[in-house]
Amino acid sequence: MIRPHDSLIVQSLGRFLIPVTQIFGLYVLFFGQYGPGGGFVGGVILGTSMIFSVLAFGHDASRSRLAKKVLHGDGVGMLIYAGVGGLCMIGGGEFLNFADFEIPGLETAARRSLGIVLTQIGVAVDVAVTAVSIVFSLSAEEIIEESTNG
Amino acid sequence: MATGILMTFSFEIPLLLLLLVTAVGAVLVQDLISAILLLGSYSFFLALVWAWLGAVDVAFVEAVVGAGLATVLFLLTLFGTAPRVSRLRLPPPPMAALVSLPLLGLLLLYAANDLPQFGDPQSPPSTHISPTYLEQSYQDTHTPNVVTSILMDYRSLDTMIETVVIFTAGIACALLLRRHSS
């Protein structure tokens, strides 16, 4: 269990900084097609904001079992990525060849652009959740202590 | 001569000095928290180097992951393992390392002479497939950032396996560090 930080400065700064960081992370994620950035960096920024919120406000990981659910979310990112690859195979396309999307009314380049956005979301979810999941794993010793003490 | 070099590389030389100082400091300093923070600043200066060389995407990743996330994870590990004793007693380095590592450095410097000039249009990396990507990327994918279109579209399978690597890292951390609390 990660206890909330007892400093008022950290908590007030967290209330201000966490939403700003998350919006910046989303901006980096979706602006990755037009400038520096992309799924990996956006995911790391999103994950860092979540780590900050966990460290500043604490999380009762042992009781709410969010840590285990977060670990399942790790697979969701992979599933989005591989699922987008699998969608390309419907109708006889190649795996992860976004030009084979069976979406009427879109030209080939727009389909590939759409595929890039979707896979970037998958990478971002995977990276963000993995970062938070590692932080929960690193504080697992205290979870055990908590449960053995009652 | 010396002032000429200083004038030509007026940005690179201070950056390289800062890189050297932070890297050597991270190895030599005895307090582990100071070592972690020095490693974070090393990553930050490395990000500046990447940005100076024009690799903005790599610089972004280096700044966010190296200076941000890795520092936080290192600090959490340190607080989780050794909360009281964070000072490290370094054993003296063995004689073989003291002799062989500078020789290896000299060898690498000698080999670096044969590398193509930075930005050379005739070098193998700029003549093989990069021109095709640079010319075709926008028509193919409607994505102005060529790095993103290469990573996510042309080399999509690579990126998927990288995602699998990150996934595996998370799973491995959970398997090693979490035990069944029931």
mmCIF file of C-alpha atoms in Angstrom:
data_model
loop_
_atom_site.group_PDB
_atom_site.id
_atom_site.type_symbol
_atom_site.label_atom_id
_atom_site.label_comp_id
_atom_site.label_asym_id
_atom_site.label_seq_id
_atom_site.Cartn_x
_atom_site.Cartn_y
_atom_site.Cartn_z
ATOM 1 C CA MET A 1 0.000 0.000 0.000
ATOM 2 C CA ILE A 2 1.266 3.429 -0.903
ATOM 3 C CA ARG A 3 0.311 5.997 1.670
ATOM 4 C CA PRO A 4 -0.622 9.545 0.648
ATOM 5 C CA HIS A 5 2.185 12.048 0.902
ATOM 6 C CA ASP A 6 1.740 14.167 4.013
ATOM 7 C CA SER A 7 3.021 17.422 2.524
ATOM 8 C CA LEU A 8 0.400 20.020 1.567
ATOM 9 C CA ILE A 9 2.741 21.469 -1.076
ATOM 10 C CA VAL A 10 3.064 18.144 -2.895
ATOM 11 C CA GLN A 11 -0.689 17.538 -2.850
ATOM 12 C CA SER A 12 -1.598 21.051 -4.029
ATOM 13 C CA LEU A 13 0.999 20.894 -6.799
ATOM 14 C CA GLY A 14 -0.302 17.456 -7.744
ATOM 15 C CA ARG A 15 -3.857 18.743 -8.074
ATOM 16 C CA PHE A 16 -2.593 21.385 -10.479
ATOM 17 C CA LEU A 17 0.083 19.414 -12.348
ATOM 18 C CA ILE A 18 -1.588 16.034 -12.933
ATOM 19 C CA PRO A 19 -4.355 17.272 -15.280
ATOM 20 C CA VAL A 20 -1.877 19.487 -17.140
ATOM 21 C CA THR A 21 0.511 16.550 -17.573
ATOM 22 C CA GLN A 22 -2.264 14.275 -18.788
ATOM 23 C CA ILE A 23 -3.478 16.786 -21.345
ATOM 24 C CA PHE A 24 0.108 17.270 -22.513
ATOM 25 C CA GLY A 25 0.502 13.497 -22.784
ATOM 26 C CA LEU A 26 -2.641 13.212 -24.914
ATOM 27 C CA TYR A 27 -1.410 16.095 -27.072
ATOM 28 C CA VAL A 28 1.949 14.385 -27.599
ATOM 29 C CA LEU A 29 0.189 11.104 -28.368
ATOM 30 C CA PHE A 30 -2.109 12.515 -31.047
ATOM 31 C CA PHE A 31 0.311 15.126 -32.364
ATOM 32 C CA GLY A 32 2.921 12.426 -33.011
ATOM 33 C CA GLN A 33 1.866 12.302 -36.651
ATOM 34 C CA TYR A 34 2.662 15.979 -37.167
ATOM 35 C CA GLY A 35 5.651 16.600 -34.914
ATOM 36 C CA PRO A 36 7.975 14.915 -32.454
ATOM 37 C CA GLY A 37 6.223 12.534 -30.129
ATOM 38 C CA GLY A 38 4.027 9.535 -30.604
ATOM 39 C CA GLY A 39 2.559 6.613 -28.779
ATOM 40 C CA PHE A 40 5.605 5.682 -26.722
ATOM 41 C CA VAL A 41 6.375 9.167 -25.390
ATOM 42 C CA GLY A 42 2.717 10.012 -24.886
ATOM 43 C CA GLY A 43 2.208 6.776 -22.992
ATOM 44 C CA VAL A 44 5.197 7.434 -20.765
ATOM 45 C CA ILE A 45 3.938 10.957 -19.965
ATOM 46 C CA LEU A 46 0.460 9.630 -19.164
ATOM 47 C CA GLY A 47 1.983 6.886 -17.017
ATOM 48 C CA THR A 48 4.185 9.403 -15.202
ATOM 49 C CA SER A 49 1.175 11.530 -14.329
ATOM 50 C CA MET A 50 -0.567 8.461 -12.918
ATOM 51 C CA ILE A 51 2.556 7.534 -10.932
ATOM 52 C CA PHE A 52 2.594 11.069 -9.535
ATOM 53 C CA SER A 53 -1.024 10.780 -8.466
ATOM 54 C CA VAL A 54 -0.358 7.412 -6.834
ATOM 55 C CA LEU A 55 2.696 8.730 -4.974
ATOM 56 C CA ALA A 56 1.073 11.997 -3.912
ATOM 57 C CA PHE A 57 -2.405 10.834 -2.921
ATOM 58 C CA GLY A 58 -1.618 7.230 -2.086
ATOM 59 C CA HIS A 59 -3.419 4.175 -3.131
ATOM 60 C CA ASP A 60 -4.879 1.399 -1.105
ATOM 61 C CA ALA A 61 -3.690 -1.202 -3.557
ATOM 62 C CA SER A 62 -4.187 -4.215 -1.325
ATOM 63 C CA ARG A 63 -7.830 -3.503 -0.627
ATOM 64 C CA SER A 64 -9.164 -2.235 -3.946
ATOM 65 C CA ARG A 65 -7.151 -4.706 -6.027
ATOM 66 C CA LEU A 66 -6.614 -1.982 -8.600
ATOM 67 C CA ALA A 67 -3.043 -3.184 -8.979
ATOM 68 C CA LYS A 68 -4.183 -6.509 -10.382
ATOM 69 C CA LYS A 69 -6.696 -4.851 -12.662
ATOM 70 C CA VAL A 70 -4.001 -2.502 -13.891
ATOM 71 C CA LEU A 71 -1.924 -5.495 -14.849
ATOM 72 C CA HIS A 72 -4.806 -6.737 -16.998
ATOM 73 C CA GLY A 73 -4.858 -3.339 -18.701
ATOM 74 C CA ASP A 74 -1.315 -4.099 -19.766
ATOM 75 C CA GLY A 75 -2.721 -6.724 -22.070
ATOM 76 C CA VAL A 76 -5.355 -4.318 -23.399
ATOM 77 C CA GLY A 77 -2.679 -2.202 -25.073
ATOM 78 C CA MET A 78 -1.207 -5.254 -26.751
ATOM 79 C CA LEU A 79 -4.713 -6.355 -27.740
ATOM 80 C CA ILE A 80 -5.441 -2.997 -29.408
ATOM 81 C CA TYR A 81 -2.210 -3.197 -31.398
ATOM 82 C CA ALA A 82 -2.566 -6.815 -32.479
ATOM 83 C CA GLY A 83 -6.308 -6.337 -32.987
ATOM 84 C CA VAL A 84 -5.706 -3.510 -35.436
ATOM 85 C CA GLY A 85 -3.289 -5.833 -37.199
ATOM 86 C CA GLY A 86 -5.934 -8.539 -37.228
ATOM 87 C CA LEU A 87 -8.615 -6.162 -38.589
ATOM 88 C CA CYS A 88 -6.397 -5.678 -41.630
ATOM 89 C CA MET A 89 -6.637 -9.416 -42.312
ATOM 90 C CA ILE A 90 -10.424 -9.317 -42.707
ATOM 91 C CA GLY A 91 -11.081 -9.679 -46.395
ATOM 92 C CA GLY A 92 -7.740 -11.228 -47.217
ATOM 93 C CA GLY A 93 -5.300 -8.437 -46.342
ATOM 94 C CA GLU A 94 -1.891 -8.739 -44.730
ATOM 95 C CA PHE A 95 -1.295 -8.549 -40.983
ATOM 96 C CA LEU A 96 -0.607 -4.916 -39.938
ATOM 97 C CA ASN A 97 -0.832 -3.668 -43.519
ATOM 98 C CA PHE A 98 -3.150 -0.749 -42.806
ATOM 99 C CA ALA A 99 -3.872 -0.232 -46.507
ATOM 100 C CA ASP A 100 -6.042 -3.365 -46.316
ATOM 101 C CA PHE A 101 -8.584 -1.874 -43.906
ATOM 102 C CA GLU A 102 -12.040 -2.689 -45.208
ATOM 103 C CA ILE A 103 -13.450 0.793 -44.623
ATOM 104 C CA PRO A 104 -15.484 2.160 -47.529
ATOM 105 C CA GLY A 105 -15.051 5.792 -48.499
ATOM 106 C CA LEU A 106 -11.428 6.104 -47.398
ATOM 107 C CA GLU A 107 -8.504 6.225 -49.751
ATOM 108 C CA THR A 108 -5.414 4.118 -49.061
ATOM 109 C CA ALA A 109 -3.326 6.867 -47.479
ATOM 110 C CA ALA A 110 -6.133 7.860 -45.118
ATOM 111 C CA ARG A 111 -6.521 4.224 -44.057
ATOM 112 C CA ARG A 112 -2.832 3.983 -43.252
ATOM 113 C CA SER A 113 -3.048 7.252 -41.317
ATOM 114 C CA LEU A 114 -5.967 5.837 -39.328
ATOM 115 C CA GLY A 115 -4.015 2.653 -38.675
ATOM 116 C CA ILE A 116 -1.088 4.687 -37.347
ATOM 117 C CA VAL A 117 -3.377 6.548 -34.910
ATOM 118 C CA LEU A 118 -4.991 3.333 -33.638
ATOM 119 C CA THR A 119 -1.715 1.482 -33.108
ATOM 120 C CA GLN A 120 -0.251 4.520 -31.360
ATOM 121 C CA ILE A 121 -3.154 4.439 -28.912
ATOM 122 C CA GLY A 122 -2.351 0.771 -28.307
ATOM 123 C CA VAL A 123 1.317 1.507 -27.625
ATOM 124 C CA ALA A 124 0.401 4.398 -25.310
ATOM 125 C CA VAL A 125 -2.028 2.283 -23.251
ATOM 126 C CA ASP A 126 0.550 -0.500 -22.996
ATOM 127 C CA VAL A 127 3.417 1.774 -21.928
ATOM 128 C CA ALA A 128 1.370 3.852 -19.471
ATOM 129 C CA VAL A 129 -0.125 0.826 -17.760
ATOM 130 C CA THR A 130 3.240 -0.945 -17.610
ATOM 131 C CA ALA A 131 4.826 2.078 -15.914
ATOM 132 C CA VAL A 132 2.114 2.191 -13.251
ATOM 133 C CA SER A 133 2.186 -1.584 -12.888
ATOM 134 C CA ILE A 134 5.945 -1.554 -12.243
ATOM 135 C CA VAL A 135 5.494 1.106 -9.557
ATOM 136 C CA PHE A 136 2.835 -1.061 -7.892
ATOM 137 C CA SER A 137 5.161 -4.058 -8.129
ATOM 138 C CA LEU A 138 7.986 -2.106 -6.503
ATOM 139 C CA SER A 139 5.791 -1.306 -3.523
ATOM 140 C CA ALA A 140 4.583 -4.901 -3.244
ATOM 141 C CA GLU A 141 6.692 -5.604 -0.134
ATOM 142 C CA GLU A 142 4.532 -3.225 1.826
ATOM 143 C CA ILE A 143 1.398 -4.909 0.521
ATOM 144 C CA ILE A 144 2.583 -8.197 2.035
ATOM 145 C CA GLU A 145 3.398 -6.538 5.360
ATOM 146 C CA GLU A 146 -0.008 -4.912 5.401
ATOM 147 C CA SER A 147 -1.828 -8.181 4.819
ATOM 148 C CA THR A 148 0.193 -10.204 7.352
ATOM 149 C CA ASN A 149 -0.273 -7.596 10.061
ATOM 150 C CA GLY A 150 -3.999 -7.731 9.569
ATOM 151 C CA MET B 1 43.929 26.013 -34.190
ATOM 152 C CA ALA B 2 42.537 25.423 -30.735
ATOM 153 C CA THR B 3 40.378 28.542 -30.839
ATOM 154 C CA GLY B 4 39.186 27.483 -34.294
ATOM 155 C CA ILE B 5 37.983 24.156 -32.956
ATOM 156 C CA LEU B 6 36.355 25.933 -30.026
ATOM 157 C CA MET B 7 34.582 28.326 -32.392
ATOM 158 C CA THR B 8 33.397 25.534 -34.722
ATOM 159 C CA PHE B 9 32.114 23.258 -31.979
ATOM 160 C CA SER B 10 31.104 25.930 -29.475
ATOM 161 C CA PHE B 11 27.958 23.978 -28.589
ATOM 162 C CA GLU B 12 29.226 20.404 -28.827
ATOM 163 C CA ILE B 13 32.274 20.743 -26.578
ATOM 164 C CA PRO B 14 30.445 22.021 -23.465
ATOM 165 C CA LEU B 15 27.766 19.363 -24.000
ATOM 166 C CA LEU B 16 30.357 16.597 -24.268
ATOM 167 C CA LEU B 17 32.124 17.898 -21.163
ATOM 168 C CA LEU B 18 28.843 17.900 -19.248
ATOM 169 C CA LEU B 19 28.135 14.359 -20.478
ATOM 170 C CA LEU B 20 31.571 13.193 -19.340
ATOM 171 C CA VAL B 21 31.314 14.914 -15.960
ATOM 172 C CA THR B 22 27.852 13.527 -15.193
ATOM 173 C CA ALA B 23 28.737 10.005 -16.410
ATOM 174 C CA VAL B 24 31.976 9.822 -14.429
ATOM 175 C CA GLY B 25 30.245 11.393 -11.449
ATOM 176 C CA ALA B 26 27.436 8.829 -11.550
ATOM 177 C CA VAL B 27 30.024 6.036 -11.398
ATOM 178 C CA LEU B 28 32.334 7.562 -8.810
ATOM 179 C CA VAL B 29 29.964 9.218 -6.359
ATOM 180 C CA GLN B 30 29.371 7.207 -3.184
ATOM 181 C CA ASP B 31 25.859 8.272 -2.289
ATOM 182 C CA LEU B 32 23.394 6.217 -4.328
ATOM 183 C CA ILE B 33 20.720 8.949 -4.457
ATOM 184 C CA SER B 34 23.283 11.377 -5.883
ATOM 185 C CA ALA B 35 24.302 8.728 -8.414
ATOM 186 C CA ILE B 36 20.681 8.312 -9.546
ATOM 187 C CA LEU B 37 20.185 12.066 -9.910
ATOM 188 C CA LEU B 38 23.471 12.362 -11.819
ATOM 189 C CA LEU B 39 22.294 9.582 -14.132
ATOM 190 C CA GLY B 40 19.082 11.518 -14.716
ATOM 191 C CA SER B 41 20.999 14.676 -15.602
ATOM 192 C CA TYR B 42 23.244 12.582 -17.870
ATOM 193 C CA SER B 43 20.119 11.461 -19.745
ATOM 194 C CA PHE B 44 18.999 15.067 -19.993
ATOM 195 C CA PHE B 45 22.295 16.195 -21.528
ATOM 196 C CA LEU B 46 22.168 13.196 -23.871
ATOM 197 C CA ALA B 47 18.709 14.361 -24.941
ATOM 198 C CA LEU B 48 20.217 17.770 -25.722
ATOM 199 C CA VAL B 49 22.840 16.021 -27.867
ATOM 200 C CA TRP B 50 20.168 14.136 -29.805
ATOM 201 C CA ALA B 51 18.191 17.338 -30.319
ATOM 202 C CA TRP B 52 21.366 19.102 -31.500
ATOM 203 C CA LEU B 53 21.962 16.306 -34.033
ATOM 204 C CA GLY B 54 18.413 16.730 -35.328
ATOM 205 C CA ALA B 55 16.905 13.529 -33.901
ATOM 206 C CA VAL B 56 14.078 15.267 -32.072
ATOM 207 C CA ASP B 57 11.978 12.138 -31.529
ATOM 208 C CA VAL B 58 14.877 10.295 -29.925
ATOM 209 C CA ALA B 59 15.637 13.355 -27.797
ATOM 210 C CA PHE B 60 12.029 13.436 -26.621
ATOM 211 C CA VAL B 61 12.100 9.764 -25.625
ATOM 212 C CA GLU B 62 15.475 10.146 -23.909
ATOM 213 C CA ALA B 63 14.298 13.161 -21.901
ATOM 214 C CA VAL B 64 10.998 11.595 -20.877
ATOM 215 C CA VAL B 65 12.178 8.042 -20.197
ATOM 216 C CA GLY B 66 15.802 8.530 -19.133
ATOM 217 C CA ALA B 67 15.497 11.710 -17.126
ATOM 218 C CA GLY B 68 11.928 11.197 -15.972
ATOM 219 C CA LEU B 69 10.588 7.672 -15.625
ATOM 220 C CA ALA B 70 13.853 5.773 -15.076
ATOM 221 C CA THR B 71 14.913 8.196 -12.332
ATOM 222 C CA VAL B 72 11.600 7.707 -10.541
ATOM 223 C CA LEU B 73 11.843 3.907 -10.843
ATOM 224 C CA PHE B 74 15.457 3.909 -9.593
ATOM 225 C CA LEU B 75 14.501 6.079 -6.612
ATOM 226 C CA LEU B 76 11.538 3.844 -5.763
ATOM 227 C CA THR B 77 13.777 0.764 -5.954
ATOM 228 C CA LEU B 78 16.344 2.421 -3.706
ATOM 229 C CA PHE B 79 13.741 3.421 -1.125
ATOM 230 C CA GLY B 80 12.227 -0.049 -1.336
ATOM 231 C CA THR B 81 15.471 -1.947 -0.821
ATOM 232 C CA ALA B 82 17.859 0.087 1.328
ATOM 233 C CA PRO B 83 16.059 2.892 3.124
ATOM 234 C CA ARG B 84 18.784 3.635 5.672
ATOM 235 C CA VAL B 85 22.087 2.705 4.080
ATOM 236 C CA SER B 86 22.290 4.435 0.723
ATOM 237 C CA ARG B 87 26.078 4.891 0.716
ATOM 238 C CA LEU B 88 28.146 2.535 -1.360
ATOM 239 C CA ARG B 89 31.691 1.408 -0.670
ATOM 240 C CA LEU B 90 33.359 1.023 -4.021
ATOM 241 C CA PRO B 91 36.045 -1.636 -4.380
ATOM 242 C CA PRO B 92 39.118 -0.405 -6.300
ATOM 243 C CA PRO B 93 38.841 -1.270 -9.996
ATOM 244 C CA PRO B 94 40.920 -4.239 -11.140
ATOM 245 C CA MET B 95 44.194 -3.605 -12.959
ATOM 246 C CA ALA B 96 43.019 -5.385 -16.127
ATOM 247 C CA ALA B 97 40.068 -3.020 -16.502
ATOM 248 C CA LEU B 98 42.276 0.041 -15.954
ATOM 249 C CA VAL B 99 44.567 -1.091 -18.774
ATOM 250 C CA SER B 100 42.103 -2.597 -21.252
ATOM 251 C CA LEU B 101 39.278 -0.052 -21.168
ATOM 252 C CA PRO B 102 41.393 2.963 -22.292
ATOM 253 C CA LEU B 103 42.837 0.745 -25.034
ATOM 254 C CA LEU B 104 39.304 -0.163 -26.106
ATOM 255 C CA GLY B 105 38.435 3.538 -26.144
ATOM 256 C CA LEU B 106 41.449 4.266 -28.350
ATOM 257 C CA LEU B 107 40.385 1.460 -30.690
ATOM 258 C CA LEU B 108 36.876 2.909 -30.945
ATOM 259 C CA LEU B 109 38.266 6.398 -31.615
ATOM 260 C CA TYR B 110 40.489 4.929 -34.339
ATOM 261 C CA ALA B 111 37.519 3.121 -35.869
ATOM 262 C CA ALA B 112 35.404 6.285 -35.713
ATOM 263 C CA ASN B 113 37.672 7.800 -38.381
ATOM 264 C CA ASP B 114 36.120 5.471 -40.948
ATOM 265 C CA LEU B 115 32.546 6.526 -40.184
ATOM 266 C CA PRO B 116 30.925 8.685 -42.866
ATOM 267 C CA GLN B 117 30.685 12.413 -42.238
ATOM 268 C CA PHE B 118 27.578 13.566 -40.380
ATOM 269 C CA GLY B 119 24.838 14.248 -42.930
ATOM 270 C CA ASP B 120 26.867 12.868 -45.830
ATOM 271 C CA PRO B 121 24.413 12.265 -48.718
ATOM 272 C CA GLN B 122 26.648 9.522 -50.170
ATOM 273 C CA SER B 123 26.880 7.469 -46.970
ATOM 274 C CA PRO B 124 25.255 3.984 -47.017
ATOM 275 C CA PRO B 125 22.442 4.853 -44.574
ATOM 276 C CA SER B 126 21.353 7.832 -46.692
ATOM 277 C CA THR B 127 21.444 5.990 -50.018
ATOM 278 C CA HIS B 128 19.839 2.642 -49.264
ATOM 279 C CA ILE B 129 16.145 3.014 -48.415
ATOM 280 C CA SER B 130 15.871 6.341 -46.582
ATOM 281 C CA PRO B 131 15.263 8.411 -49.749
ATOM 282 C CA THR B 132 12.305 6.187 -50.632
ATOM 283 C CA TYR B 133 10.791 6.694 -47.188
ATOM 284 C CA LEU B 134 11.418 10.444 -47.227
ATOM 285 C CA GLU B 135 9.890 10.885 -50.683
ATOM 286 C CA GLN B 136 6.972 8.459 -50.438
ATOM 287 C CA SER B 137 5.962 8.811 -46.800
ATOM 288 C CA TYR B 138 3.485 11.660 -47.164
ATOM 289 C CA GLN B 139 1.742 10.284 -50.259
ATOM 290 C CA ASP B 140 1.591 6.814 -48.729
ATOM 291 C CA THR B 141 0.362 7.575 -45.237
ATOM 292 C CA HIS B 142 -0.683 11.264 -44.996
ATOM 293 C CA THR B 143 1.630 11.558 -42.000
ATOM 294 C CA PRO B 144 3.999 14.557 -42.031
ATOM 295 C CA ASN B 145 6.293 13.102 -39.353
ATOM 296 C CA VAL B 146 8.380 10.548 -41.230
ATOM 297 C CA VAL B 147 9.669 8.962 -38.019
ATOM 298 C CA THR B 148 6.138 8.123 -36.909
ATOM 299 C CA SER B 149 5.145 6.750 -40.313
ATOM 300 C CA ILE B 150 8.262 4.542 -40.458
ATOM 301 C CA LEU B 151 7.788 3.291 -36.894
ATOM 302 C CA MET B 152 4.061 2.674 -37.064
ATOM 303 C CA ASP B 153 3.437 1.837 -40.704
ATOM 304 C CA TYR B 154 6.494 0.635 -42.610
ATOM 305 C CA ARG B 155 8.032 -1.063 -39.569
ATOM 306 C CA SER B 156 4.814 -1.859 -37.770
ATOM 307 C CA LEU B 157 5.727 -5.437 -36.899
ATOM 308 C CA ASP B 158 8.960 -4.244 -35.247
ATOM 309 C CA THR B 159 7.013 -1.817 -33.112
ATOM 310 C CA MET B 160 4.518 -4.505 -32.163
ATOM 311 C CA ILE B 161 7.304 -6.746 -30.892
ATOM 312 C CA GLU B 162 8.743 -3.760 -28.983
ATOM 313 C CA THR B 163 5.349 -3.384 -27.355
ATOM 314 C CA VAL B 164 5.509 -7.072 -26.477
ATOM 315 C CA VAL B 165 8.898 -6.408 -24.841
ATOM 316 C CA ILE B 166 7.420 -3.658 -22.658
ATOM 317 C CA PHE B 167 4.458 -5.897 -21.834
ATOM 318 C CA THR B 168 6.882 -8.668 -20.854
ATOM 319 C CA ALA B 169 8.830 -6.258 -18.646
ATOM 320 C CA GLY B 170 5.683 -5.349 -16.745
ATOM 321 C CA ILE B 171 4.651 -8.985 -16.367
ATOM 322 C CA ALA B 172 8.166 -10.006 -15.251
ATOM 323 C CA CYS B 173 8.277 -7.250 -12.615
ATOM 324 C CA ALA B 174 4.917 -8.365 -11.285
ATOM 325 C CA LEU B 175 5.917 -12.043 -11.226
ATOM 326 C CA LEU B 176 9.216 -11.335 -9.466
ATOM 327 C CA LEU B 177 8.115 -8.689 -6.990
ATOM 328 C CA ARG B 178 4.507 -9.462 -6.143
ATOM 329 C CA ARG B 179 3.713 -12.493 -4.081
ATOM 330 C CA HIS B 180 0.355 -13.946 -3.261
ATOM 331 C CA SER B 181 -0.768 -12.034 -0.220
ATOM 332 C CA SER B 182 -3.511 -14.512 0.706
#
